[in-house]
Amino acid sequence: MKSHANDAARPVIEARALGKRVAIGAESIRILDGIDLAVDDNATVSISGSSGSGKTTLLALLAGLDTPTAGEVSLLGRPLAGLDEDARAALRRARVGFVFQSFHLLPNLTAEENVALALEVDTGQTDIDERVAAALDRVGLSARRRHLPSQLSGGEQQRVALARAMVVRPAVLFADEPTGNLDHATREHVASLLFDLRAEHDCTLVLVTHDRELADRCDCRYHLEGGRLVS
Ligand SMILES: Nc1ncnc2c1ncn2[C@@H]1O[C@H](COP(=O)(O)OP(=O)(O)OP(=O)(O)O)[C@@H](O)[C@H]1O
Ligand SMILES: [Mg+2]
């Protein structure tokens, strides 16, 4: 398996004094406040917290999908504040997988088109079809590759979302309540797949979950409360 460490001594994700405020009308609401976090290469980290505590907001900041109003994030040794939106997107495409809270598949694209989307914007990739086919095969959905999200169950859609996250061969995988919208049996299946894929790809995992069993599978467990992270 490949090694992703740029520098063995350096965490793959580093957040320092991270804060996020949003303006709602004339008011400014603080969502996150003074978050410090260091995640080592290959670690598995869970973040829990009540609804509205800022878990999705934090994940988006760590992955460079959103920008903080205070503090800074380094991802894979790159300070995100020093990168413009295109450079952050390029870093994500090359090395970051993201599984969103509610699948986030494009409804008018088939399973394979949704997975290919993670790669297609890259230039010079000649093996897109093979990679997409392999990723869908790995999540057991080869036979459903031409189906639209509306023709797939929730669990199947989440497996497509996993394939889309893994097809970039990420060094870091972010997953936002990947089992949150699934029934118990499907939850088990998707959770096992998630951890198996993480191990196969040797990647760091940051997982937001309400599910205690899922959190317990991680090396490090954090809780978000009052805008702050507690272990
Ligand atoms: N762009 C925004 N504008 C205004 N408020 C926002 C914005 N983004 C998030 N919020 C608010 O910030 C708080 C945290 O939202 P977030 O989605 O991060 O919570 P969460 O912990 O992921 O919740 P859940 O468990 O329900 O997914 C919520 O009160 C939300 O309404
Ligand atoms: Mg959320």
PDB file of C-alpha atoms and ligand atoms in Angstrom:
ATOM      1  CA  MET A   1       0.000   0.000   0.000  1.00  0.00           C
ATOM      2  CA  LYS A   2       1.145   3.498  -0.764  1.00  0.00           C
ATOM      3  CA  SER A   3       2.218   5.867   1.965  1.00  0.00           C
ATOM      4  CA  HIS A   4       0.655   9.289   2.075  1.00  0.00           C
ATOM      5  CA  ALA A   5       2.909  10.860   4.642  1.00  0.00           C
ATOM      6  CA  ASN A   6       4.567  13.994   3.322  1.00  0.00           C
ATOM      7  CA  ASP A   7       6.456  14.212   6.519  1.00  0.00           C
ATOM      8  CA  ALA A   8       6.076  11.402   9.016  1.00  0.00           C
ATOM      9  CA  ALA A   9       6.222  13.782  11.970  1.00  0.00           C
ATOM     10  CA  ARG A  10       3.519  16.114  10.670  1.00  0.00           C
ATOM     11  CA  PRO A  11      -0.222  15.570  11.117  1.00  0.00           C
ATOM     12  CA  VAL A  12      -2.208  15.230   7.874  1.00  0.00           C
ATOM     13  CA  ILE A  13      -4.853  17.585   9.245  1.00  0.00           C
ATOM     14  CA  GLU A  14      -4.067  20.468  11.573  1.00  0.00           C
ATOM     15  CA  ALA A  15      -6.584  23.016  12.772  1.00  0.00           C
ATOM     16  CA  ARG A  16      -5.511  25.898  14.960  1.00  0.00           C
ATOM     17  CA  ALA A  17      -7.839  28.276  16.797  1.00  0.00           C
ATOM     18  CA  LEU A  18     -10.456  27.525  14.180  1.00  0.00           C
ATOM     19  CA  GLY A  19     -13.653  29.553  14.338  1.00  0.00           C
ATOM     20  CA  LYS A  20     -16.716  30.051  12.211  1.00  0.00           C
ATOM     21  CA  ARG A  21     -19.312  32.764  12.536  1.00  0.00           C
ATOM     22  CA  VAL A  22     -22.205  33.313  10.191  1.00  0.00           C
ATOM     23  CA  ALA A  23     -24.328  36.400   9.749  1.00  0.00           C
ATOM     24  CA  ILE A  24     -28.042  35.896  10.001  1.00  0.00           C
ATOM     25  CA  GLY A  25     -29.675  39.220   9.308  1.00  0.00           C
ATOM     26  CA  ALA A  26     -28.049  41.767  11.612  1.00  0.00           C
ATOM     27  CA  GLU A  27     -26.881  39.070  13.979  1.00  0.00           C
ATOM     28  CA  SER A  28     -23.617  37.178  13.888  1.00  0.00           C
ATOM     29  CA  ILE A  29     -23.843  33.631  15.225  1.00  0.00           C
ATOM     30  CA  ARG A  30     -20.828  31.746  16.436  1.00  0.00           C
ATOM     31  CA  ILE A  31     -20.880  28.110  15.252  1.00  0.00           C
ATOM     32  CA  LEU A  32     -17.308  27.070  16.037  1.00  0.00           C
ATOM     33  CA  ASP A  33     -14.918  28.669  18.462  1.00  0.00           C
ATOM     34  CA  GLY A  34     -11.210  28.025  19.014  1.00  0.00           C
ATOM     35  CA  ILE A  35     -10.982  24.495  17.666  1.00  0.00           C
ATOM     36  CA  ASP A  36      -7.547  22.900  17.832  1.00  0.00           C
ATOM     37  CA  LEU A  37      -7.132  19.516  16.225  1.00  0.00           C
ATOM     38  CA  ALA A  38      -4.265  17.416  14.911  1.00  0.00           C
ATOM     39  CA  VAL A  39      -4.934  14.203  13.029  1.00  0.00           C
ATOM     40  CA  ASP A  40      -2.065  11.839  12.266  1.00  0.00           C
ATOM     41  CA  ASP A  41      -1.616   9.967   9.031  1.00  0.00           C
ATOM     42  CA  ASN A  42      -3.759   6.839   8.998  1.00  0.00           C
ATOM     43  CA  ALA A  43      -5.674   7.763  12.135  1.00  0.00           C
ATOM     44  CA  THR A  44      -9.411   7.228  12.449  1.00  0.00           C
ATOM     45  CA  VAL A  45     -11.228  10.045  14.207  1.00  0.00           C
ATOM     46  CA  SER A  46     -14.872  10.392  15.112  1.00  0.00           C
ATOM     47  CA  ILE A  47     -16.739  13.615  15.864  1.00  0.00           C
ATOM     48  CA  SER A  48     -20.086  13.467  17.593  1.00  0.00           C
ATOM     49  CA  GLY A  49     -22.363  16.149  18.982  1.00  0.00           C
ATOM     50  CA  SER A  50     -26.002  17.117  19.030  1.00  0.00           C
ATOM     51  CA  SER A  51     -27.825  18.311  15.935  1.00  0.00           C
ATOM     52  CA  GLY A  52     -26.772  21.856  15.115  1.00  0.00           C
ATOM     53  CA  SER A  53     -23.547  21.647  17.141  1.00  0.00           C
ATOM     54  CA  GLY A  54     -21.478  22.387  14.026  1.00  0.00           C
ATOM     55  CA  LYS A  55     -20.220  18.958  12.924  1.00  0.00           C
ATOM     56  CA  THR A  56     -20.917  19.439   9.223  1.00  0.00           C
ATOM     57  CA  THR A  57     -19.510  22.961   9.406  1.00  0.00           C
ATOM     58  CA  LEU A  58     -16.290  21.649  10.987  1.00  0.00           C
ATOM     59  CA  LEU A  59     -15.883  18.871   8.436  1.00  0.00           C
ATOM     60  CA  ALA A  60     -16.374  21.355   5.589  1.00  0.00           C
ATOM     61  CA  LEU A  61     -13.665  23.618   7.055  1.00  0.00           C
ATOM     62  CA  LEU A  62     -11.217  20.727   7.509  1.00  0.00           C
ATOM     63  CA  ALA A  63     -11.799  19.564   3.932  1.00  0.00           C
ATOM     64  CA  GLY A  64     -11.458  23.064   2.465  1.00  0.00           C
ATOM     65  CA  LEU A  65     -15.078  23.123   1.281  1.00  0.00           C
ATOM     66  CA  ASP A  66     -15.726  26.200   3.403  1.00  0.00           C
ATOM     67  CA  THR A  67     -13.499  28.932   4.812  1.00  0.00           C
ATOM     68  CA  PRO A  68     -13.125  29.787   8.500  1.00  0.00           C
ATOM     69  CA  THR A  69     -13.695  33.226   9.989  1.00  0.00           C
ATOM     70  CA  ALA A  70     -10.848  32.650  12.472  1.00  0.00           C
ATOM     71  CA  GLY A  71      -7.833  30.384  12.730  1.00  0.00           C
ATOM     72  CA  GLU A  72      -6.354  28.116  10.122  1.00  0.00           C
ATOM     73  CA  VAL A  73      -6.377  24.627   8.663  1.00  0.00           C
ATOM     74  CA  SER A  74      -3.536  22.674   7.118  1.00  0.00           C
ATOM     75  CA  LEU A  75      -4.514  19.697   5.008  1.00  0.00           C
ATOM     76  CA  LEU A  76      -1.838  17.278   3.830  1.00  0.00           C
ATOM     77  CA  GLY A  77       0.808  19.816   4.733  1.00  0.00           C
ATOM     78  CA  ARG A  78      -0.843  22.633   2.753  1.00  0.00           C
ATOM     79  CA  PRO A  79      -2.170  25.670   4.632  1.00  0.00           C
ATOM     80  CA  LEU A  80      -5.629  26.062   3.065  1.00  0.00           C
ATOM     81  CA  ALA A  81      -5.675  29.833   3.569  1.00  0.00           C
ATOM     82  CA  GLY A  82      -2.816  30.072   1.076  1.00  0.00           C
ATOM     83  CA  LEU A  83      -4.801  28.322  -1.657  1.00  0.00           C
ATOM     84  CA  ASP A  84      -7.501  29.852  -3.805  1.00  0.00           C
ATOM     85  CA  GLU A  85     -10.736  27.977  -4.485  1.00  0.00           C
ATOM     86  CA  ASP A  86      -9.368  26.287  -7.622  1.00  0.00           C
ATOM     87  CA  ALA A  87      -6.240  25.109  -5.819  1.00  0.00           C
ATOM     88  CA  ARG A  88      -8.296  23.788  -2.910  1.00  0.00           C
ATOM     89  CA  ALA A  89     -10.555  21.946  -5.358  1.00  0.00           C
ATOM     90  CA  ALA A  90      -7.508  20.475  -7.113  1.00  0.00           C
ATOM     91  CA  LEU A  91      -6.095  19.271  -3.784  1.00  0.00           C
ATOM     92  CA  ARG A  92      -9.419  17.641  -2.926  1.00  0.00           C
ATOM     93  CA  ARG A  93      -9.718  15.949  -6.316  1.00  0.00           C
ATOM     94  CA  ALA A  94      -6.226  14.587  -6.038  1.00  0.00           C
ATOM     95  CA  ARG A  95      -6.228  13.407  -2.447  1.00  0.00           C
ATOM     96  CA  VAL A  96      -9.472  13.889  -0.529  1.00  0.00           C
ATOM     97  CA  GLY A  97     -12.684  11.869  -0.449  1.00  0.00           C
ATOM     98  CA  PHE A  98     -15.887  13.286   0.995  1.00  0.00           C
ATOM     99  CA  VAL A  99     -19.068  11.391   1.824  1.00  0.00           C
ATOM    100  CA  PHE A 100     -21.857  13.903   2.430  1.00  0.00           C
ATOM    101  CA  GLN A 101     -24.599  13.687   5.014  1.00  0.00           C
ATOM    102  CA  SER A 102     -27.333  12.919   2.493  1.00  0.00           C
ATOM    103  CA  PHE A 103     -25.577  11.127  -0.386  1.00  0.00           C
ATOM    104  CA  HIS A 104     -25.409  14.249  -2.577  1.00  0.00           C
ATOM    105  CA  LEU A 105     -25.655  12.322  -5.827  1.00  0.00           C
ATOM    106  CA  LEU A 106     -26.718  14.247  -8.903  1.00  0.00           C
ATOM    107  CA  PRO A 107     -30.225  12.966  -9.669  1.00  0.00           C
ATOM    108  CA  ASN A 108     -29.968  13.100 -13.452  1.00  0.00           C
ATOM    109  CA  LEU A 109     -26.679  11.172 -13.637  1.00  0.00           C
ATOM    110  CA  THR A 110     -26.280   7.397 -13.433  1.00  0.00           C
ATOM    111  CA  ALA A 111     -24.261   5.721 -10.689  1.00  0.00           C
ATOM    112  CA  GLU A 112     -21.194   5.499 -12.919  1.00  0.00           C
ATOM    113  CA  GLU A 113     -21.548   9.094 -14.097  1.00  0.00           C
ATOM    114  CA  ASN A 114     -21.777  10.269 -10.493  1.00  0.00           C
ATOM    115  CA  VAL A 115     -18.593   8.381  -9.608  1.00  0.00           C
ATOM    116  CA  ALA A 116     -16.797   9.604 -12.743  1.00  0.00           C
ATOM    117  CA  LEU A 117     -17.581  13.178 -11.783  1.00  0.00           C
ATOM    118  CA  ALA A 118     -14.952  12.944  -9.036  1.00  0.00           C
ATOM    119  CA  LEU A 119     -12.317  12.325 -11.711  1.00  0.00           C
ATOM    120  CA  GLU A 120     -13.499  13.856 -14.949  1.00  0.00           C
ATOM    121  CA  VAL A 121     -12.435  17.415 -14.335  1.00  0.00           C
ATOM    122  CA  ASP A 122      -8.857  16.196 -14.061  1.00  0.00           C
ATOM    123  CA  THR A 123      -6.943  16.302 -17.271  1.00  0.00           C
ATOM    124  CA  GLY A 124      -4.772  13.504 -18.557  1.00  0.00           C
ATOM    125  CA  GLN A 125      -6.587  10.645 -16.843  1.00  0.00           C
ATOM    126  CA  THR A 126      -6.957   7.914 -19.415  1.00  0.00           C
ATOM    127  CA  ASP A 127      -8.169   5.186 -17.101  1.00  0.00           C
ATOM    128  CA  ILE A 128     -11.389   6.810 -15.868  1.00  0.00           C
ATOM    129  CA  ASP A 129     -13.701   4.034 -17.097  1.00  0.00           C
ATOM    130  CA  GLU A 130     -11.619   1.314 -15.472  1.00  0.00           C
ATOM    131  CA  ARG A 131     -11.338   3.186 -12.186  1.00  0.00           C
ATOM    132  CA  VAL A 132     -15.052   3.919 -12.047  1.00  0.00           C
ATOM    133  CA  ALA A 133     -15.897   0.292 -12.860  1.00  0.00           C
ATOM    134  CA  ALA A 134     -13.484  -0.967 -10.184  1.00  0.00           C
ATOM    135  CA  ALA A 135     -14.850   1.445  -7.572  1.00  0.00           C
ATOM    136  CA  LEU A 136     -18.466   0.417  -8.243  1.00  0.00           C
ATOM    137  CA  ASP A 137     -17.480  -3.245  -8.289  1.00  0.00           C
ATOM    138  CA  ARG A 138     -15.786  -2.844  -4.905  1.00  0.00           C
ATOM    139  CA  VAL A 139     -19.023  -1.584  -3.345  1.00  0.00           C
ATOM    140  CA  GLY A 140     -20.988  -4.382  -5.029  1.00  0.00           C
ATOM    141  CA  LEU A 141     -22.881  -2.228  -7.499  1.00  0.00           C
ATOM    142  CA  SER A 142     -21.506  -3.237 -10.903  1.00  0.00           C
ATOM    143  CA  ALA A 143     -24.944  -4.394 -11.991  1.00  0.00           C
ATOM    144  CA  ARG A 144     -26.514  -1.065 -11.036  1.00  0.00           C
ATOM    145  CA  ARG A 145     -23.987   1.198 -12.718  1.00  0.00           C
ATOM    146  CA  ARG A 146     -26.409   2.533 -15.316  1.00  0.00           C
ATOM    147  CA  HIS A 147     -29.139   3.294 -12.788  1.00  0.00           C
ATOM    148  CA  LEU A 148     -30.141   6.727 -11.588  1.00  0.00           C
ATOM    149  CA  PRO A 149     -30.089   7.554  -7.854  1.00  0.00           C
ATOM    150  CA  SER A 150     -33.912   7.464  -7.825  1.00  0.00           C
ATOM    151  CA  GLN A 151     -33.730   3.820  -8.929  1.00  0.00           C
ATOM    152  CA  LEU A 152     -31.447   2.911  -6.017  1.00  0.00           C
ATOM    153  CA  SER A 153     -32.194   2.347  -2.335  1.00  0.00           C
ATOM    154  CA  GLY A 154     -30.714   4.619   0.332  1.00  0.00           C
ATOM    155  CA  GLY A 155     -28.003   2.070   1.124  1.00  0.00           C
ATOM    156  CA  GLU A 156     -27.166   1.668  -2.542  1.00  0.00           C
ATOM    157  CA  GLN A 157     -26.968   5.420  -3.011  1.00  0.00           C
ATOM    158  CA  GLN A 158     -24.621   5.667  -0.063  1.00  0.00           C
ATOM    159  CA  ARG A 159     -22.457   2.912  -1.578  1.00  0.00           C
ATOM    160  CA  VAL A 160     -22.284   4.935  -4.819  1.00  0.00           C
ATOM    161  CA  ALA A 161     -21.267   7.941  -2.702  1.00  0.00           C
ATOM    162  CA  LEU A 162     -18.550   5.787  -1.090  1.00  0.00           C
ATOM    163  CA  ALA A 163     -17.330   4.682  -4.526  1.00  0.00           C
ATOM    164  CA  ARG A 164     -17.216   8.329  -5.606  1.00  0.00           C
ATOM    165  CA  ALA A 165     -15.180   9.255  -2.515  1.00  0.00           C
ATOM    166  CA  MET A 166     -12.742   6.367  -2.941  1.00  0.00           C
ATOM    167  CA  VAL A 167     -12.242   6.559  -6.715  1.00  0.00           C
ATOM    168  CA  VAL A 168      -9.796   9.444  -6.231  1.00  0.00           C
ATOM    169  CA  ARG A 169      -7.679   7.113  -4.028  1.00  0.00           C
ATOM    170  CA  PRO A 170      -7.814   9.619  -1.193  1.00  0.00           C
ATOM    171  CA  ALA A 171      -5.185  10.182   1.452  1.00  0.00           C
ATOM    172  CA  VAL A 172      -7.918  11.606   3.675  1.00  0.00           C
ATOM    173  CA  LEU A 173     -11.535  10.504   3.762  1.00  0.00           C
ATOM    174  CA  PHE A 174     -14.190  12.694   5.380  1.00  0.00           C
ATOM    175  CA  ALA A 175     -17.556  11.099   6.043  1.00  0.00           C
ATOM    176  CA  ASP A 176     -20.517  13.071   7.415  1.00  0.00           C
ATOM    177  CA  GLU A 177     -22.981  10.736   9.130  1.00  0.00           C
ATOM    178  CA  PRO A 178     -22.525   8.123   6.398  1.00  0.00           C
ATOM    179  CA  THR A 179     -24.981   5.764   8.073  1.00  0.00           C
ATOM    180  CA  GLY A 180     -27.396   8.381   9.404  1.00  0.00           C
ATOM    181  CA  ASN A 181     -30.196   7.840   6.906  1.00  0.00           C
ATOM    182  CA  LEU A 182     -30.114   4.036   6.808  1.00  0.00           C
ATOM    183  CA  ASP A 183     -31.905   1.201   8.564  1.00  0.00           C
ATOM    184  CA  HIS A 184     -30.004  -1.010  10.994  1.00  0.00           C
ATOM    185  CA  ALA A 185     -28.939  -3.817   8.635  1.00  0.00           C
ATOM    186  CA  THR A 186     -27.927  -1.408   5.886  1.00  0.00           C
ATOM    187  CA  ARG A 187     -26.068   0.696   8.429  1.00  0.00           C
ATOM    188  CA  GLU A 188     -23.932  -2.311   9.341  1.00  0.00           C
ATOM    189  CA  HIS A 189     -23.168  -3.036   5.708  1.00  0.00           C
ATOM    190  CA  VAL A 190     -22.199   0.550   4.868  1.00  0.00           C
ATOM    191  CA  ALA A 191     -20.175   0.942   8.086  1.00  0.00           C
ATOM    192  CA  SER A 192     -18.167  -2.237   7.406  1.00  0.00           C
ATOM    193  CA  LEU A 193     -17.588  -1.157   3.841  1.00  0.00           C
ATOM    194  CA  LEU A 194     -16.406   2.265   5.001  1.00  0.00           C
ATOM    195  CA  PHE A 195     -13.855   0.830   7.437  1.00  0.00           C
ATOM    196  CA  ASP A 196     -12.732  -1.880   4.990  1.00  0.00           C
ATOM    197  CA  LEU A 197     -12.171   0.716   2.254  1.00  0.00           C
ATOM    198  CA  ARG A 198     -10.294   2.929   4.667  1.00  0.00           C
ATOM    199  CA  ALA A 199      -7.965   0.062   5.544  1.00  0.00           C
ATOM    200  CA  GLU A 200      -7.471  -0.954   1.902  1.00  0.00           C
ATOM    201  CA  HIS A 201      -6.596   2.599   0.889  1.00  0.00           C
ATOM    202  CA  ASP A 202      -4.490   3.245   3.992  1.00  0.00           C
ATOM    203  CA  CYS A 203      -6.181   6.592   4.413  1.00  0.00           C
ATOM    204  CA  THR A 204      -6.941   8.838   7.323  1.00  0.00           C
ATOM    205  CA  LEU A 205     -10.631   8.902   8.261  1.00  0.00           C
ATOM    206  CA  VAL A 206     -12.555  11.737   9.896  1.00  0.00           C
ATOM    207  CA  LEU A 207     -16.052  10.568  10.601  1.00  0.00           C
ATOM    208  CA  VAL A 208     -19.029  12.503  11.909  1.00  0.00           C
ATOM    209  CA  THR A 209     -21.509  10.180  13.534  1.00  0.00           C
ATOM    210  CA  HIS A 210     -24.252   9.946  16.142  1.00  0.00           C
ATOM    211  CA  ASP A 211     -23.759   6.205  16.178  1.00  0.00           C
ATOM    212  CA  ARG A 212     -21.834   5.164  19.257  1.00  0.00           C
ATOM    213  CA  GLU A 213     -20.828   1.797  17.770  1.00  0.00           C
ATOM    214  CA  LEU A 214     -19.362   3.510  14.736  1.00  0.00           C
ATOM    215  CA  ALA A 215     -17.517   6.074  16.857  1.00  0.00           C
ATOM    216  CA  ASP A 216     -16.104   3.254  18.973  1.00  0.00           C
ATOM    217  CA  ARG A 217     -14.401   1.811  15.910  1.00  0.00           C
ATOM    218  CA  CYS A 218     -12.221   4.948  15.689  1.00  0.00           C
ATOM    219  CA  ASP A 219      -8.843   5.493  17.395  1.00  0.00           C
ATOM    220  CA  CYS A 220      -9.778   8.995  18.590  1.00  0.00           C
ATOM    221  CA  ARG A 221     -13.196  10.240  19.600  1.00  0.00           C
ATOM    222  CA  TYR A 222     -14.199  13.885  19.936  1.00  0.00           C
ATOM    223  CA  HIS A 223     -17.398  15.614  20.905  1.00  0.00           C
ATOM    224  CA  LEU A 224     -18.517  19.063  19.712  1.00  0.00           C
ATOM    225  CA  GLU A 225     -20.210  21.165  22.324  1.00  0.00           C
ATOM    226  CA  GLY A 226     -20.720  24.910  22.542  1.00  0.00           C
ATOM    227  CA  GLY A 227     -18.583  25.391  19.454  1.00  0.00           C
ATOM    228  CA  ARG A 228     -15.660  23.578  21.033  1.00  0.00           C
ATOM    229  CA  LEU A 229     -14.150  20.161  20.605  1.00  0.00           C
ATOM    230  CA  VAL A 230     -13.764  17.979  23.684  1.00  0.00           C
ATOM    231  CA  SER A 231     -12.231  14.511  23.771  1.00  0.00           C
TER     232      SER A 231
HETATM  233  N1  LIG B   1     -24.389  29.182   6.082  1.00  0.00           N
HETATM  234  C1  LIG B   1     -25.051  29.201   7.238  1.00  0.00           C
HETATM  235  N2  LIG B   1     -25.813  30.257   7.563  1.00  0.00           N
HETATM  236  C2  LIG B   1     -26.476  30.292   8.724  1.00  0.00           C
HETATM  237  N3  LIG B   1     -26.418  29.330   9.651  1.00  0.00           N
HETATM  238  C3  LIG B   1     -25.686  28.269   9.378  1.00  0.00           C
HETATM  239  C4  LIG B   1     -24.963  28.123   8.155  1.00  0.00           C
HETATM  240  N4  LIG B   1     -24.309  26.947   8.187  1.00  0.00           N
HETATM  241  C5  LIG B   1     -24.641  26.383   9.355  1.00  0.00           C
HETATM  242  N5  LIG B   1     -25.453  27.170  10.069  1.00  0.00           N
HETATM  243  C6  LIG B   1     -25.979  26.902  11.428  1.00  0.00           C
HETATM  244  O1  LIG B   1     -24.887  26.441  12.187  1.00  0.00           O
HETATM  245  C7  LIG B   1     -25.258  25.440  13.096  1.00  0.00           C
HETATM  246  C8  LIG B   1     -24.421  24.199  12.861  1.00  0.00           C
HETATM  247  O2  LIG B   1     -24.806  23.595  11.632  1.00  0.00           O
HETATM  248  P1  LIG B   1     -24.211  22.186  11.188  1.00  0.00           P
HETATM  249  O3  LIG B   1     -24.903  21.811   9.935  1.00  0.00           O
HETATM  250  O4  LIG B   1     -22.735  22.272  11.134  1.00  0.00           O
HETATM  251  O5  LIG B   1     -24.645  21.254  12.390  1.00  0.00           O
HETATM  252  P2  LIG B   1     -24.533  19.675  12.571  1.00  0.00           P
HETATM  253  O6  LIG B   1     -23.864  19.429  13.867  1.00  0.00           O
HETATM  254  O7  LIG B   1     -23.909  19.074  11.362  1.00  0.00           O
HETATM  255  O8  LIG B   1     -26.063  19.237  12.681  1.00  0.00           O
HETATM  256  P3  LIG B   1     -26.790  17.866  12.221  1.00  0.00           P
HETATM  257  O9  LIG B   1     -26.431  16.821  13.251  1.00  0.00           O
HETATM  258  O10 LIG B   1     -28.247  18.195  12.263  1.00  0.00           O
HETATM  259  O11 LIG B   1     -26.301  17.524  10.856  1.00  0.00           O
HETATM  260  C9  LIG B   1     -26.743  25.235  12.881  1.00  0.00           C
HETATM  261  O12 LIG B   1     -27.435  25.979  13.843  1.00  0.00           O
HETATM  262  C10 LIG B   1     -26.987  25.786  11.501  1.00  0.00           C
HETATM  263  O13 LIG B   1     -28.280  26.255  11.336  1.00  0.00           O
HETATM  264 MG    MG B   2     -24.560  17.794   9.912  1.00  0.00          MG
END
